[in-house]
Short mmCIF file of C-alpha atoms in Angstrom, two decimals:
data_model
loop_
_atom_site.label_atom_id
_atom_site.label_comp_id
_atom_site.label_asym_id
_atom_site.label_seq_id
_atom_site.Cartn_x
_atom_site.Cartn_y
_atom_site.Cartn_z
CA MET A 12 71.80 22.20 107.51
CA ALA A 13 72.75 19.22 110.21
CA LYS A 14 76.25 20.68 110.62
CA PRO A 15 78.26 23.63 109.65
CA ILE A 16 80.22 23.38 106.32
CA LEU A 17 84.06 23.15 106.54
CA LEU A 18 85.07 25.75 104.17
CA HIS A 19 88.94 25.29 103.38
CA VAL A 20 90.43 28.36 101.52
CA GLY A 21 94.22 27.38 100.61
CA TYR A 22 96.80 28.17 100.12
CA HIS A 23 98.35 26.61 97.49
CA LYS A 24 101.18 24.21 98.39
CA THR A 25 100.36 23.47 101.60
CA ALA A 26 98.82 19.58 100.65
CA THR A 27 95.70 20.93 99.95
CA THR A 28 95.65 18.29 97.21
CA TRP A 29 96.55 15.69 99.54
CA MET A 30 93.55 16.40 101.45
CA GLN A 31 91.36 16.82 99.17
CA ALA A 32 91.88 13.37 98.00
CA PHE A 33 92.76 11.18 101.16
CA LEU A 34 91.06 13.19 103.91
CA PHE A 35 87.94 14.60 102.89
CA THR A 36 86.75 11.74 102.23
CA PRO A 37 83.38 9.82 102.78
CA ALA A 38 85.76 7.06 104.85
CA HIS A 39 86.71 9.67 107.38
CA GLY A 40 83.28 11.19 107.39
CA TYR A 41 83.61 14.28 105.20
CA ARG A 42 81.59 14.88 101.75
CA GLN A 43 83.13 17.49 99.10
CA ILE A 44 80.08 19.26 98.14
CA ALA A 45 81.36 21.37 95.42
CA THR A 46 84.25 20.77 92.77
CA HIS A 47 87.02 23.10 91.91
CA GLU A 48 85.46 23.76 89.04
CA GLU A 49 81.91 24.83 90.37
CA VAL A 50 83.47 27.25 92.66
CA PHE A 51 85.34 29.06 89.94
CA ALA A 52 82.07 29.03 88.14
CA HIS A 53 80.21 30.17 90.71
CA ILE A 54 82.83 31.96 93.47
CA VAL A 55 85.75 33.22 91.39
CA ARG A 56 85.15 33.77 88.13
CA PRO A 57 81.37 36.22 88.27
CA PHE A 58 82.59 40.35 87.40
CA GLY A 59 82.08 41.74 90.86
CA LEU A 60 79.38 44.27 90.45
CA PRO A 61 77.05 41.98 89.42
CA PHE A 62 77.77 39.02 91.79
CA ASP A 63 74.82 37.24 93.12
CA PRO A 64 75.47 34.24 95.64
CA THR A 65 72.03 32.95 94.87
CA PRO A 66 73.70 30.12 92.60
CA MET A 67 76.03 28.82 94.88
CA LYS A 68 73.89 28.63 97.80
CA ALA A 69 71.35 26.64 95.54
CA LEU A 70 74.48 24.51 94.95
CA ILE A 71 75.27 23.88 98.12
CA ALA A 72 71.39 23.22 99.84
CA GLU A 73 70.57 20.72 96.95
CA ARG A 74 74.38 18.93 97.90
CA CYS A 75 73.95 19.69 101.79
CA ALA A 76 70.07 17.39 101.51
CA ALA A 77 71.56 14.49 100.11
CA LEU A 78 74.08 14.10 103.16
CA ALA A 79 73.93 11.81 105.59
CA ASP A 80 73.33 12.91 109.36
CA ASP A 81 76.97 12.00 110.68
CA GLU A 82 78.25 13.34 107.44
CA THR A 83 80.69 16.72 107.47
CA PRO A 84 80.02 18.64 104.60
CA VAL A 85 83.16 20.10 102.87
CA ILE A 86 84.37 22.88 100.25
CA SER A 87 88.30 22.97 99.76
CA SER A 88 89.72 24.82 97.08
CA GLU A 89 92.77 26.91 97.22
CA ILE A 90 92.11 29.04 94.15
CA LEU A 91 90.04 30.66 97.07
CA SER A 92 93.01 32.27 98.69
CA GLY A 93 93.87 34.00 95.47
CA HIS A 94 96.51 33.28 93.17
CA PRO A 95 100.09 33.21 94.20
CA PHE A 96 101.69 33.96 90.73
CA ARG A 97 99.00 37.26 90.72
CA GLY A 98 99.90 38.27 93.87
CA GLY A 99 96.70 36.74 95.48
CA HIS A 100 94.92 39.91 95.02
CA GLU A 101 91.86 38.54 94.67
CA GLY A 102 91.79 36.96 98.22
CA ALA A 103 89.66 39.20 100.31
CA VAL A 104 87.05 39.66 97.59
CA TYR A 105 86.31 35.67 97.87
CA ALA A 106 86.12 36.40 101.50
CA GLU A 107 83.48 38.73 101.42
CA ARG A 108 81.49 36.68 98.80
CA LEU A 109 81.77 33.73 100.55
CA ALA A 110 80.89 35.39 103.89
CA GLN A 111 77.35 36.32 101.91
CA ILE A 112 77.14 32.36 100.31
CA ILE A 113 77.97 30.88 103.83
CA PRO A 114 78.13 33.33 106.88
CA ASP A 115 78.02 30.50 109.04
CA ALA A 116 80.71 28.28 107.58
CA ARG A 117 83.87 27.15 109.84
CA LEU A 118 87.02 28.28 108.25
CA LEU A 119 90.07 26.24 107.37
CA PHE A 120 93.45 27.46 106.45
CA SER A 121 96.40 25.47 105.37
CA VAL A 122 99.71 27.07 105.75
CA ARG A 123 103.16 26.78 105.08
CA ASN A 124 106.77 28.09 106.38
CA GLN A 125 107.14 30.62 103.88
CA THR A 126 110.83 29.91 103.46
CA ARG A 127 109.77 26.20 101.83
CA MET A 128 106.48 27.47 100.46
CA LEU A 129 108.26 30.56 98.26
CA PRO A 130 110.48 28.08 96.45
CA SER A 131 107.81 25.64 95.96
CA VAL A 132 105.68 28.40 94.57
CA TYR A 133 108.34 29.17 91.75
CA MET A 134 109.05 25.00 91.13
CA GLN A 135 104.93 25.05 90.09
CA TYR A 136 105.67 28.17 88.18
CA VAL A 137 108.58 26.87 85.71
CA LEU A 138 106.10 23.65 85.34
CA ARG A 139 103.43 25.36 84.16
CA GLY A 140 105.57 26.62 81.53
CA GLY A 141 106.54 29.95 83.06
CA THR A 142 109.95 31.46 81.58
CA MET A 143 110.99 33.90 84.34
CA PRO A 144 114.48 33.46 85.90
CA TYR A 145 113.76 32.73 90.31
CA ASP A 146 115.04 36.39 90.92
CA GLN A 147 112.96 38.28 88.22
CA PHE A 148 109.85 36.04 89.28
CA PHE A 149 110.17 37.45 92.70
CA GLU A 150 110.48 40.78 92.12
CA GLY A 151 106.95 40.94 90.74
CA THR A 152 106.07 43.75 88.51
CA LYS A 153 105.66 47.43 88.64
CA GLU A 154 104.25 47.56 84.55
CA LEU A 155 100.80 49.49 85.14
CA GLY A 156 98.06 47.26 85.04
CA TYR A 157 99.49 43.75 85.65
CA PHE A 158 99.99 41.86 88.72
CA GLY A 159 103.20 39.82 89.58
CA PHE A 160 104.07 38.13 92.97
CA THR A 161 103.49 39.95 95.80
CA PRO A 162 104.99 39.21 99.28
CA GLU A 163 102.27 40.52 101.26
CA HIS A 164 100.36 37.06 100.12
CA PHE A 165 101.87 35.29 102.27
CA GLU A 166 101.70 37.23 105.58
CA TYR A 167 98.90 34.22 106.56
CA ASP A 168 97.68 36.61 108.76
CA ARG A 169 96.37 39.30 107.03
CA LEU A 170 93.89 36.74 105.36
CA VAL A 171 93.45 34.65 107.96
CA ALA A 172 92.30 38.25 110.05
CA ARG A 173 90.01 39.30 107.41
CA TYR A 174 87.87 35.79 107.84
CA GLN A 175 88.34 36.12 111.68
CA ALA A 176 86.24 39.28 111.11
CA LEU A 177 83.76 38.18 108.67
CA PHE A 178 83.03 34.42 110.10
CA GLY A 179 84.20 35.12 114.15
CA VAL A 180 87.53 34.17 115.66
CA GLN A 181 86.45 30.88 117.01
CA ASN A 182 85.63 30.00 113.22
CA VAL A 183 88.48 29.98 111.51
CA PHE A 184 91.14 27.33 112.18
CA VAL A 185 94.81 27.16 110.88
CA LEU A 186 96.47 23.88 110.17
CA THR A 187 100.58 24.71 109.25
CA GLN A 188 101.75 21.87 106.97
CA GLU A 189 104.63 21.32 109.44
CA SER A 190 102.00 19.75 111.68
CA LEU A 191 100.40 17.26 109.30
CA LYS A 192 104.66 16.31 108.85
CA ASP A 193 104.84 15.98 112.05
CA ASP A 194 102.04 14.22 112.67
CA MET A 195 99.94 13.47 109.91
CA ASP A 196 97.23 11.62 112.07
CA LYS A 197 97.31 14.08 115.49
CA ALA A 198 96.64 16.91 112.90
CA ALA A 199 93.93 15.49 111.42
CA HIS A 200 92.17 14.42 114.67
CA ARG A 201 92.41 18.09 115.75
CA LEU A 202 90.74 19.16 112.63
CA ALA A 203 88.03 16.48 113.22
CA THR A 204 87.71 17.84 116.58
CA TYR A 205 87.37 21.38 115.01
CA ALA A 206 85.08 20.90 112.00
CA GLY A 207 82.45 17.86 114.23
CA ALA A 208 83.65 15.13 112.23
CA THR A 209 82.57 13.04 114.84
CA ARG A 210 82.78 10.09 112.22
CA PHE A 211 86.88 10.50 112.15
CA SER A 212 88.40 7.68 113.66
CA GLY A 213 91.95 8.05 112.23
CA LEU A 214 94.05 7.68 109.12
CA VAL A 215 95.37 4.25 109.86
CA PRO A 216 92.92 1.37 111.10
CA GLU A 217 93.80 0.09 114.38
#
């Protein structure tokens, strides 16, 4: 493999859709090698005990074999950080699975100030048909066997630390949504340097 895979695991509501649609493209030297549906099928959906990393490994090898030498492979899917409506409880499980599948990946976390993140998560919940009022949603649930909102999911350092332990501190990069807002091009250049995306020359052509 010519270059390490850039593995973007989320979080939700941190400009992930923008990155997938406009940044992680061949025009900027990136190529996405797995869809959300493939991530779900091979990493998220499999039952825990018989989980087998082989199908996702095979898919990655096939896609990487078709890359140009100067393209940086990317897997970007915010579902890998865990579902915010269910407290993100599965995020650490996916981390362990990813370490089996791509142990030499370079990790990207995109995060956002929690005071802005939480209202955005609630609005997404409402837009998807949720009916709980704001206060009830953020109370979570104490009903046996059910998971709801969990504040620890938004203590980003917890999941970041788990990935640092699995992949190495030097292989985990945290990008704030605020840095994108302040200077999108500068933030994108920093990410490209980390990812080894040598073809990236800026978001706006000179």
